[in-house]
Every structure is written in C-alpha cells, then in structure tokens.
PDB file of C-alpha atoms in Angstrom:
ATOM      1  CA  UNK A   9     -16.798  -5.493  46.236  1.00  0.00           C
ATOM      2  CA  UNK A  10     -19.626  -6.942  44.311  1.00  0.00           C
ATOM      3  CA  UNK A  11     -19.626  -4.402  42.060  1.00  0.00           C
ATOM      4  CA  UNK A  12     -16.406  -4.508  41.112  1.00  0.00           C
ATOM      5  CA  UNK A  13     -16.497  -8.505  40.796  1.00  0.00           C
ATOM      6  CA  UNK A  14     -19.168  -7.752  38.178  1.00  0.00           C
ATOM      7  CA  UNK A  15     -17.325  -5.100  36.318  1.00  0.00           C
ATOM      8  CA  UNK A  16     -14.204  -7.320  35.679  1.00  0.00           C
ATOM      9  CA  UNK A  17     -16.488 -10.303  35.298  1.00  0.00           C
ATOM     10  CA  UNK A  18     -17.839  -8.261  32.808  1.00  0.00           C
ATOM     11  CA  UNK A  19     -15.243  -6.905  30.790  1.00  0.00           C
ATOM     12  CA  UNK A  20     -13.276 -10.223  30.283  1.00  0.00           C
ATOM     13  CA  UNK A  21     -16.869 -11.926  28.777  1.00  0.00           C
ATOM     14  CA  UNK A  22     -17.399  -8.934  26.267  1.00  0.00           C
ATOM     15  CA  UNK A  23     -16.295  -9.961  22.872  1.00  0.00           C
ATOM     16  CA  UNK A  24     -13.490  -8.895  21.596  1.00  0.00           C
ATOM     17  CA  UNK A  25     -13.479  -6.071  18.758  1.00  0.00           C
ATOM     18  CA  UNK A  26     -13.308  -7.945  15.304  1.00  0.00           C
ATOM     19  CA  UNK A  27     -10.716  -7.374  13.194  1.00  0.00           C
ATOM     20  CA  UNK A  28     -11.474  -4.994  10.089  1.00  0.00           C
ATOM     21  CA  UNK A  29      -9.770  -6.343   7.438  1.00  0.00           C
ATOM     22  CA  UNK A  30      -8.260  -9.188   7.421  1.00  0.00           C
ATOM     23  CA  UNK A  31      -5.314 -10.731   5.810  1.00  0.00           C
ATOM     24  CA  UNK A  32      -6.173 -12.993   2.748  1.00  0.00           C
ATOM     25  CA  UNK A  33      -4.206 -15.172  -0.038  1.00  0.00           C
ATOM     26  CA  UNK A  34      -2.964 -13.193  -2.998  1.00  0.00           C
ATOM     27  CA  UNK A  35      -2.942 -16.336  -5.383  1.00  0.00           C
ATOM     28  CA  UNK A  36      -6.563 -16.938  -4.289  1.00  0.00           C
ATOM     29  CA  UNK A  37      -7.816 -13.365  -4.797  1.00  0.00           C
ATOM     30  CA  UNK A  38      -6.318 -13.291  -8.008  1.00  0.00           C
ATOM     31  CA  UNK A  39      -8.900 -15.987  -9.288  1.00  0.00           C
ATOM     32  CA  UNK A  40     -11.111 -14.105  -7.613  1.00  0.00           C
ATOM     33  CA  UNK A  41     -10.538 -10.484  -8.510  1.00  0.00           C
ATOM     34  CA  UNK A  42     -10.758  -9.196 -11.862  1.00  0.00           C
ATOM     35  CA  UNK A  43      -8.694  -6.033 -11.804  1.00  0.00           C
ATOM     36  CA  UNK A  44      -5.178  -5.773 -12.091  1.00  0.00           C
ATOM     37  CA  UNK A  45      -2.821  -2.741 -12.500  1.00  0.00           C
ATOM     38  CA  UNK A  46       0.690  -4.454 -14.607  1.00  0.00           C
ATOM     39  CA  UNK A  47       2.394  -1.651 -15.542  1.00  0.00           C
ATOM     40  CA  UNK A  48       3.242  -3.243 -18.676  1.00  0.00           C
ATOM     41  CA  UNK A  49       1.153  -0.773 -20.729  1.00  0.00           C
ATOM     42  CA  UNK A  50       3.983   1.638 -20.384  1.00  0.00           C
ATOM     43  CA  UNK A  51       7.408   1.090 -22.164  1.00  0.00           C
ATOM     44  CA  UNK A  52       9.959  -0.425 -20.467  1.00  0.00           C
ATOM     45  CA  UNK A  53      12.897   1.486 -19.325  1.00  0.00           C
ATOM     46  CA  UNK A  54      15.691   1.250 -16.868  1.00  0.00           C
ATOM     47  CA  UNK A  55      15.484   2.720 -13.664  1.00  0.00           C
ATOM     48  CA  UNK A  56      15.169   5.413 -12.560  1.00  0.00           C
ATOM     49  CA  UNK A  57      12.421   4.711 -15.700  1.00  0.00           C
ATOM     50  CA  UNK A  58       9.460   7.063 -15.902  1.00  0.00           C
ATOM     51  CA  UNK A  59       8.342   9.816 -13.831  1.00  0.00           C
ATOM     52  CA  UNK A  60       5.142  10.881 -12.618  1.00  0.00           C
ATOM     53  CA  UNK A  61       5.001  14.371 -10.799  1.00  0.00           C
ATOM     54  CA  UNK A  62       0.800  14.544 -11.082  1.00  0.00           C
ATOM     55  CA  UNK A  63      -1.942  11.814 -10.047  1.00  0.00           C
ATOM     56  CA  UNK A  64      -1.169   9.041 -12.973  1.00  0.00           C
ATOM     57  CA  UNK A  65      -4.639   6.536 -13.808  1.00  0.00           C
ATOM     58  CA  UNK A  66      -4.493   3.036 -14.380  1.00  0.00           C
ATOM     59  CA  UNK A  67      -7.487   1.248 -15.463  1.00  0.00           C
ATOM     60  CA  UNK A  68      -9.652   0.824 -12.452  1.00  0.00           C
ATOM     61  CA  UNK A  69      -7.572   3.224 -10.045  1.00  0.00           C
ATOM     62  CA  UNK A  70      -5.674   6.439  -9.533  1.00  0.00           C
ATOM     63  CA  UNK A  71      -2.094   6.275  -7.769  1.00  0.00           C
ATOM     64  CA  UNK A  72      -0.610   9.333  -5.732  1.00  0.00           C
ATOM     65  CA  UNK A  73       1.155   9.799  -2.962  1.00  0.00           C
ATOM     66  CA  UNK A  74      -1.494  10.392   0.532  1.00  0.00           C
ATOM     67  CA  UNK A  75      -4.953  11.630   0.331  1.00  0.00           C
ATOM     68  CA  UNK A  76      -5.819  15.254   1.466  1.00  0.00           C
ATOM     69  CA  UNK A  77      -5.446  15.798   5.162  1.00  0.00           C
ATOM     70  CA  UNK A  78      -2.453  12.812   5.625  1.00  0.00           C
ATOM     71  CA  UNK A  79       0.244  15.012   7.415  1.00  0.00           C
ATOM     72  CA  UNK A  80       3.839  13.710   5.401  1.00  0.00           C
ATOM     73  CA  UNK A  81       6.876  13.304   7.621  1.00  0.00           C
ATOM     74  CA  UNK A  82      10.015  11.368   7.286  1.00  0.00           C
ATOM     75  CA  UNK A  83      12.069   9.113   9.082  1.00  0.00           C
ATOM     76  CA  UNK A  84      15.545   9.388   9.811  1.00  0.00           C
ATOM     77  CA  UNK A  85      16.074   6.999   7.106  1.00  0.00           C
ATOM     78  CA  UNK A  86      14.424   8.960   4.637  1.00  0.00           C
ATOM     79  CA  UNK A  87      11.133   6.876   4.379  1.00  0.00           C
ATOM     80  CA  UNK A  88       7.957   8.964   3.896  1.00  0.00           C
ATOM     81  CA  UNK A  89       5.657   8.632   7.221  1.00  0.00           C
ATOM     82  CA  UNK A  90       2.073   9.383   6.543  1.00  0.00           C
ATOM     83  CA  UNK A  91      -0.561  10.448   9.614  1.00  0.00           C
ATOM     84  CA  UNK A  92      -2.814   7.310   9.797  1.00  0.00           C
ATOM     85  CA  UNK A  93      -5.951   9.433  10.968  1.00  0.00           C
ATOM     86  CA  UNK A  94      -8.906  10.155   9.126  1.00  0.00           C
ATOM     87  CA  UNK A  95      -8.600  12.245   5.788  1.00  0.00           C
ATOM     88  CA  UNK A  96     -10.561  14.540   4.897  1.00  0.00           C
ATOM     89  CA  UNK A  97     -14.372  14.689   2.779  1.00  0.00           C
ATOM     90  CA  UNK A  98     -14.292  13.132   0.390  1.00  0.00           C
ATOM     91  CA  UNK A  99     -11.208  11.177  -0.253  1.00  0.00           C
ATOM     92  CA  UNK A 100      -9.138  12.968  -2.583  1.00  0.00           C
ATOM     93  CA  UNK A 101      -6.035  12.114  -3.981  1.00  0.00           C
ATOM     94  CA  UNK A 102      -2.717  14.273  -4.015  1.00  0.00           C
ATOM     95  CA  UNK A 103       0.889  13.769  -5.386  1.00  0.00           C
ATOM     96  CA  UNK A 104       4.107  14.013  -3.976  1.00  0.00           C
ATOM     97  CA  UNK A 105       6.390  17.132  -4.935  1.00  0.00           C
ATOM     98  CA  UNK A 106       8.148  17.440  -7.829  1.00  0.00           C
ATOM     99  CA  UNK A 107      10.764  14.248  -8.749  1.00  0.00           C
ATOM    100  CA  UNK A 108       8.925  12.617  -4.973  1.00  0.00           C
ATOM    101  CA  UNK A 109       5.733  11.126  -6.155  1.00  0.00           C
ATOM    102  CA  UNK A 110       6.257   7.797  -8.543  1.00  0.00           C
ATOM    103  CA  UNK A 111       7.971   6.345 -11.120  1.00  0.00           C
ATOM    104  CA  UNK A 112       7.721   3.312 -12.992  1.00  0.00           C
ATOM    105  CA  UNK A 113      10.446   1.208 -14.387  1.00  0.00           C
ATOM    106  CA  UNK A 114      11.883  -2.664 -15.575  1.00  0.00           C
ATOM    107  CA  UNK A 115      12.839  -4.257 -12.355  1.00  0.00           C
ATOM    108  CA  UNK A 116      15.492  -7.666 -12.546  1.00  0.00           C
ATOM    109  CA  UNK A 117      13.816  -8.947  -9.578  1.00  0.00           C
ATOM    110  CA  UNK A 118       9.755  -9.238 -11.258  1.00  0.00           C
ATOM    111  CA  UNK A 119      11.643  -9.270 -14.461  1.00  0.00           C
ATOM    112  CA  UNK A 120       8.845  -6.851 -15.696  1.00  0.00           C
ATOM    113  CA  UNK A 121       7.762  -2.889 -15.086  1.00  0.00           C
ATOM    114  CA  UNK A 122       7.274  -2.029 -11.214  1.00  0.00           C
ATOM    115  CA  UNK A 123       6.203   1.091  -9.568  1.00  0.00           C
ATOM    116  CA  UNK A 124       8.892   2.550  -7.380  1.00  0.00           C
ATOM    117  CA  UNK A 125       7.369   5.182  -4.508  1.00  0.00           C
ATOM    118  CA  UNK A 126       9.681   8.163  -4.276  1.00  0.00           C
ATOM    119  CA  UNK A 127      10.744   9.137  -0.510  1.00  0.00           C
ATOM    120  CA  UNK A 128      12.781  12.117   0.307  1.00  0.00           C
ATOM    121  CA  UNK A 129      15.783  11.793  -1.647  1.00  0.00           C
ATOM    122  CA  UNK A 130      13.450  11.692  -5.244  1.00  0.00           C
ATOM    123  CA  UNK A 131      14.079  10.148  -8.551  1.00  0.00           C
ATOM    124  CA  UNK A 132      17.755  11.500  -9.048  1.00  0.00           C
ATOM    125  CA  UNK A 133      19.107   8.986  -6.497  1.00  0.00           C
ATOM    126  CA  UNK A 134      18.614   5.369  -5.545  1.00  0.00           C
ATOM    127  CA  UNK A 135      18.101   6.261  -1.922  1.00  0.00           C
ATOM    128  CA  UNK A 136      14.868   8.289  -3.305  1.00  0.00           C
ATOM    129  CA  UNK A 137      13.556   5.011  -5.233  1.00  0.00           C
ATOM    130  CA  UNK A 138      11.135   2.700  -3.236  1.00  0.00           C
ATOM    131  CA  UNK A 139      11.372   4.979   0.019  1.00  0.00           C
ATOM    132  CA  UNK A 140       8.470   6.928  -0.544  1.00  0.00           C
ATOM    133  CA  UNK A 141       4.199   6.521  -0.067  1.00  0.00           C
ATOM    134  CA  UNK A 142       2.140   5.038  -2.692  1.00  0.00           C
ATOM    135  CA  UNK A 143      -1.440   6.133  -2.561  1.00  0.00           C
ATOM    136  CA  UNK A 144      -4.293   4.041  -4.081  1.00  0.00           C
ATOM    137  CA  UNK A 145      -7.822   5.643  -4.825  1.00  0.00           C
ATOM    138  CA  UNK A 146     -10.314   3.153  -6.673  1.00  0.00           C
ATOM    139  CA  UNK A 147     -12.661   4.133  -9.061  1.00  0.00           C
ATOM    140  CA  UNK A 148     -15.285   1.980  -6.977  1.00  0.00           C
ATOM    141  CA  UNK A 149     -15.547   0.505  -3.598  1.00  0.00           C
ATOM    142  CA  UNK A 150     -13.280  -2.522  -2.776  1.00  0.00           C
ATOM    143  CA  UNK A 151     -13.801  -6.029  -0.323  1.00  0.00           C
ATOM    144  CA  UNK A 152     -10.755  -7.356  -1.068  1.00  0.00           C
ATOM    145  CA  UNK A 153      -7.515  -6.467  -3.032  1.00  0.00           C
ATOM    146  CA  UNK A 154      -3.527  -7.197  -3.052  1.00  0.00           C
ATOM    147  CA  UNK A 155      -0.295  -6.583  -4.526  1.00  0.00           C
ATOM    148  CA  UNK A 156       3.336  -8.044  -4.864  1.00  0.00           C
ATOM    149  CA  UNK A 157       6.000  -6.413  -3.256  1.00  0.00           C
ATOM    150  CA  UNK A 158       9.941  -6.729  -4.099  1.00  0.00           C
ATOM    151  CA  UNK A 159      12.351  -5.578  -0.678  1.00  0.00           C
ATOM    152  CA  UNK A 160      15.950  -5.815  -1.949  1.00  0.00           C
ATOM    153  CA  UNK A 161      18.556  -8.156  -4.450  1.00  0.00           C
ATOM    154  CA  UNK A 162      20.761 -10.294  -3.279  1.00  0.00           C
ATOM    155  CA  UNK A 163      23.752  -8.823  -1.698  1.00  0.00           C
ATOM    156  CA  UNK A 164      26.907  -9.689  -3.786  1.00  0.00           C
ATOM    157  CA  UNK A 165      28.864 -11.576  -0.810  1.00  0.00           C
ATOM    158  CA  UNK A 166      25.585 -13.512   0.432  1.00  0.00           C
ATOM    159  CA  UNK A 167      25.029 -11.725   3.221  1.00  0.00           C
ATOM    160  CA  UNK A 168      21.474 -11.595   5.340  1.00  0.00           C
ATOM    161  CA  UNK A 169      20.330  -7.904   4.283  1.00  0.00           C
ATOM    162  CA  UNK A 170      18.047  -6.197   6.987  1.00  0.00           C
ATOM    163  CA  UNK A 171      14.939  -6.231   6.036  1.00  0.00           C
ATOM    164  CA  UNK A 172      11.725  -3.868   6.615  1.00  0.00           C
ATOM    165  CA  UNK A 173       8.303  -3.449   7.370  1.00  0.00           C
ATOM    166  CA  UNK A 174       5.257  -2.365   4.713  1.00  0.00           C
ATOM    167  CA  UNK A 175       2.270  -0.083   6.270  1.00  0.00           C
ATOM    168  CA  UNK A 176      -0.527   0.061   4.659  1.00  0.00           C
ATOM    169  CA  UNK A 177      -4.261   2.069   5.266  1.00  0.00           C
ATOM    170  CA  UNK A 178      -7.466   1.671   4.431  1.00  0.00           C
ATOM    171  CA  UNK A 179     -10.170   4.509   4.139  1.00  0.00           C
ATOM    172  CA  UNK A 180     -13.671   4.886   3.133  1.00  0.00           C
ATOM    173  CA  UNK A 181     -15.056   7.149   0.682  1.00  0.00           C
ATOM    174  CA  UNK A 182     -15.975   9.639   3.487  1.00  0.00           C
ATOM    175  CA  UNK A 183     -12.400   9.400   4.654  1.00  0.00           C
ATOM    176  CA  UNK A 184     -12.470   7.105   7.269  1.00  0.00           C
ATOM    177  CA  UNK A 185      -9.989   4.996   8.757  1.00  0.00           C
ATOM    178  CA  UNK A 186     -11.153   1.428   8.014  1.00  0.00           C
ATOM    179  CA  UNK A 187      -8.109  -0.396   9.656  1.00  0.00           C
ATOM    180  CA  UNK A 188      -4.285  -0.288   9.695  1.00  0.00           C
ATOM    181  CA  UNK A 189      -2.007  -3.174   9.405  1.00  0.00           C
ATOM    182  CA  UNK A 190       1.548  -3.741   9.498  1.00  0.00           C
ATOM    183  CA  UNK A 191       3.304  -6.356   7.942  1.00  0.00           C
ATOM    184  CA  UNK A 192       7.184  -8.446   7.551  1.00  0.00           C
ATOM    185  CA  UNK A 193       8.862  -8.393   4.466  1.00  0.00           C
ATOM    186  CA  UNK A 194      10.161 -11.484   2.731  1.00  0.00           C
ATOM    187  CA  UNK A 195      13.560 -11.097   0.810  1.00  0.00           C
ATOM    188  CA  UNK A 196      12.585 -10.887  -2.714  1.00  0.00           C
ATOM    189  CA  UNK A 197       8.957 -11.027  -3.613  1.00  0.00           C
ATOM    190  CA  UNK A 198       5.987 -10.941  -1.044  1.00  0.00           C
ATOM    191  CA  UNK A 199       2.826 -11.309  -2.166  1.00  0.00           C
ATOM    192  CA  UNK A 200       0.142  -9.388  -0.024  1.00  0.00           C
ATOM    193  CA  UNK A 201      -3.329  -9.759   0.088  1.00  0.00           C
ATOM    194  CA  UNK A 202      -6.654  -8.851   2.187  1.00  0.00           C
ATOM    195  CA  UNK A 203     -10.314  -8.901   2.618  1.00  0.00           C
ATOM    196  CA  UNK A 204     -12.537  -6.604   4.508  1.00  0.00           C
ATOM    197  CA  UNK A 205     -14.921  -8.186   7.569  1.00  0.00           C
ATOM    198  CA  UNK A 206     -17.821 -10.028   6.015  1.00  0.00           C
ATOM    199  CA  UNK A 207     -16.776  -8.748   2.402  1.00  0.00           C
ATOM    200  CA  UNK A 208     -18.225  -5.219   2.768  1.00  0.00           C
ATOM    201  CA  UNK A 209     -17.088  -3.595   0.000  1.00  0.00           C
ATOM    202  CA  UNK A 210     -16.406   0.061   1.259  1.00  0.00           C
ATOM    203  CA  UNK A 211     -12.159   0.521   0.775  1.00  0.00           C
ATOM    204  CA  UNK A 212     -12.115   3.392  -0.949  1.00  0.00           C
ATOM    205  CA  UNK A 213      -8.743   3.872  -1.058  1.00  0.00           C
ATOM    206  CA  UNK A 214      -5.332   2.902   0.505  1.00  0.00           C
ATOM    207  CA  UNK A 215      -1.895   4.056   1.573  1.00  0.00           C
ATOM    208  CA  UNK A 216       1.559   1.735   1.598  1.00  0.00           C
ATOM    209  CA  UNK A 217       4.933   2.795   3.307  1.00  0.00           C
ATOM    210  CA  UNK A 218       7.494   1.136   4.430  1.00  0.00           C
ATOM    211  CA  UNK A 219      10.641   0.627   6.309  1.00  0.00           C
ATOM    212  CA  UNK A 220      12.807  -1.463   4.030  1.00  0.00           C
ATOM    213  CA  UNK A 221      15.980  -0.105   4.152  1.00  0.00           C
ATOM    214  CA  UNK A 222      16.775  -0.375   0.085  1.00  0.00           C
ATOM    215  CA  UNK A 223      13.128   0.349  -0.448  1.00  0.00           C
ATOM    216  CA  UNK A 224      10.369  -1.398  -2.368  1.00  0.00           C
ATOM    217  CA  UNK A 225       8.985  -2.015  -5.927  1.00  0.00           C
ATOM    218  CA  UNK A 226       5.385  -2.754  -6.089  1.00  0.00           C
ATOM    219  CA  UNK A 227       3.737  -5.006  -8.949  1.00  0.00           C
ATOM    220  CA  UNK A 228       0.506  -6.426  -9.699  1.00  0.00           C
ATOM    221  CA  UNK A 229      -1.955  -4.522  -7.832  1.00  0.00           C
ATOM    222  CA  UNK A 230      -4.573  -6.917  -7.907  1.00  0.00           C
ATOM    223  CA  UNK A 231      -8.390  -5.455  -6.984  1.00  0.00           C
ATOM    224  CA  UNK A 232     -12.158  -5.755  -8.323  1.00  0.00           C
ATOM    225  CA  UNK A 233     -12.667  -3.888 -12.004  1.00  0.00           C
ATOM    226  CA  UNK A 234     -16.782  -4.833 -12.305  1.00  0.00           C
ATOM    227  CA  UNK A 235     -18.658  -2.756 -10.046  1.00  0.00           C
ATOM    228  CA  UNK A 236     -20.400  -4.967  -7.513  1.00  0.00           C
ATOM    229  CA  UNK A 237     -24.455  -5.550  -8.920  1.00  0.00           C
ATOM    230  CA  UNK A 238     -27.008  -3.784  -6.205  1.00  0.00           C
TER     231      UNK A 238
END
C-alpha cells in the first residue's frame, strides 16, 4: 500500500516533459532573423503561375515536398498526409511527382508571389493548388523561424467559410523528430512563428500540411541566413 502511495506520489511530482519548440511572434522574429525566402525574385504570373517538378533553392533553403523515408498518403479531401516519424540519415530532400510538388504564383490576398503546395489533384486544377506538403531543408541549422500563411478569400455572399488546420514538423540533421505541432487557421493571413527550447539551433528541416479546405499559399518564410559563430 505504501508502495503504491509512493509510486503515484511520485509520478504526479516528476516534472513535466518540456515542450520542444515552442510557439513564438512572427513580427518579433522578423527583427530578429535575417533570412527570408519572398518569392519575388521570380516573375510574377497568375495562378496556376510557375511550376516546379524538382527540389527548387532559395537563398538560404531548399523546398520539396517530404524528406526521404516520410510515407505520403492522402485524405479524403485530397490533402497530402505525411508520416510524422523519423526520416531517414541524413535528411534528404525529395519532390512531389510530376505537376504535385510546387508552384509559385501572384496571389490577391498577399498582393505579391506565394508558394502554392500541390496535393493530389496537381497544378491543372484549383483543388490541386495549396492542398499539398511543402518541405523545408536549410542550408544550416535553425532556433527559430516562421512564415505567413493565406487559408481562403472571401466568399462572394459573406458567408463564414470552414476553415483548416496547418501541420508542421521539425527534424534534425540526423533525421530526427524534434517536435510536431498543430495549429488554427485565421481567415486570410496568419502569421506563424517558433523557437526551439533554450534556442538550440538544431531544425534541420521542416514539413507543413494542412487541412484547409480551399488550401493554402505560403509567403515570407522567415529563418536565420548567417551561420551561428562557434
């Protein structure tokens, strides 16, 4: 009896498991960060804009679609789904199929170019743009980092649109799982940012879905260009 009185004593004193990364504020990290991925250094085009069937590099970072080892599913929906385990050694970055990895056009709603991940239903229809996984692999390791995210436009009659969820992943060099966080969706623009525990600087690389059901554009990936010194 005791015992038992000591086990439960025990396990409601241990302290809890701290939280990996941790959500931060994109407006502050932008003073602080001095990397940023615009899009604006490609010409601006109407959707479905320009399409990338290959790894494409930005300065600072490489976008694709999952790293090797993410197992790709979809949802009924059409929304890529992406295995949140451990990839494999060393991170390494892969595309989507043909017309299903990314595309970048002008989008009303930033008013300037936006990445649009392609899900299932590729570039050829607007189902396909904004559904799919958008894979980020950094030239160096990352502490903190964020991006803007755009869910739907206004529906013509005013009408309260559902709106979605955005995954995203973060993984270590090696491949390892760092944390994996969920978030809401504002309509229009959300602005997300985070920071890993105590500013270790060891995300390698990350991986956004999402649920919304008109998809996403992403803007403004914001993240550290100078290599930390040490």
């Amino acid at each position: 009896m005791l015992r038992a009185a000591l086990i439960v004593w025990a396990a409601l004193s241990a302290p809890a498991i701290a939280q990996q990364i941790a959500p931060a504020d994109y407006a502050t990290l932008k003073r602080e960060l001095d990397g940023i991925i615009s899009f604006e250094t490609l010409p601006q085009r109407p959707e479905p804009g320009m399409t990338f069937d290959h790894n494409v590099y930005f300065k600072g970072a490489w976008l694709g679609e999952r790293f090797q080892g993410q197992v790709l599913s979809f949802s009924p929906q059409g929304h890529d789904k992406l295995s949140n385990r451990d990839a494999e050694t060393p991170l390494r970055l892969l595309p989507g199929q043909a017309n299903q990895n990314q595309s970048v056009a002008f989008h009303n709603g930033f008013a300037s170019n936006a990445l649009f991940p392609l899900g299932q239903d590729g570039i050829g229809k607007i189902t396909g743009r904004g559904e799919g996984a958008l894979a980020i692999l950094f030239d160096h390791d990352q502490a903190a980092m964020g991006l803007r995210v755009h869910t739907h436009y206004a529906t013509p009659l005013g009408n309260a649109p559902v709106l979605g969820r955005l995954q995203i992943a973060f993984f270590t060099r090696a491949g390892v799982l760092i944390d994996a966080q969920d978030h809401n969706l504002s309509s229009g623009i959300t602005e997300l940012g985070w920071r890993r525990a105590r500013n270790i600087p060891d995300i390698a690389g990350v991986v956004v879905t999402n649920t919304d059901p008109g998809g996403v554009a992403i803007d403004d990936i914001i993240f550290q260009l100078t290599p930390p010194l040490g």
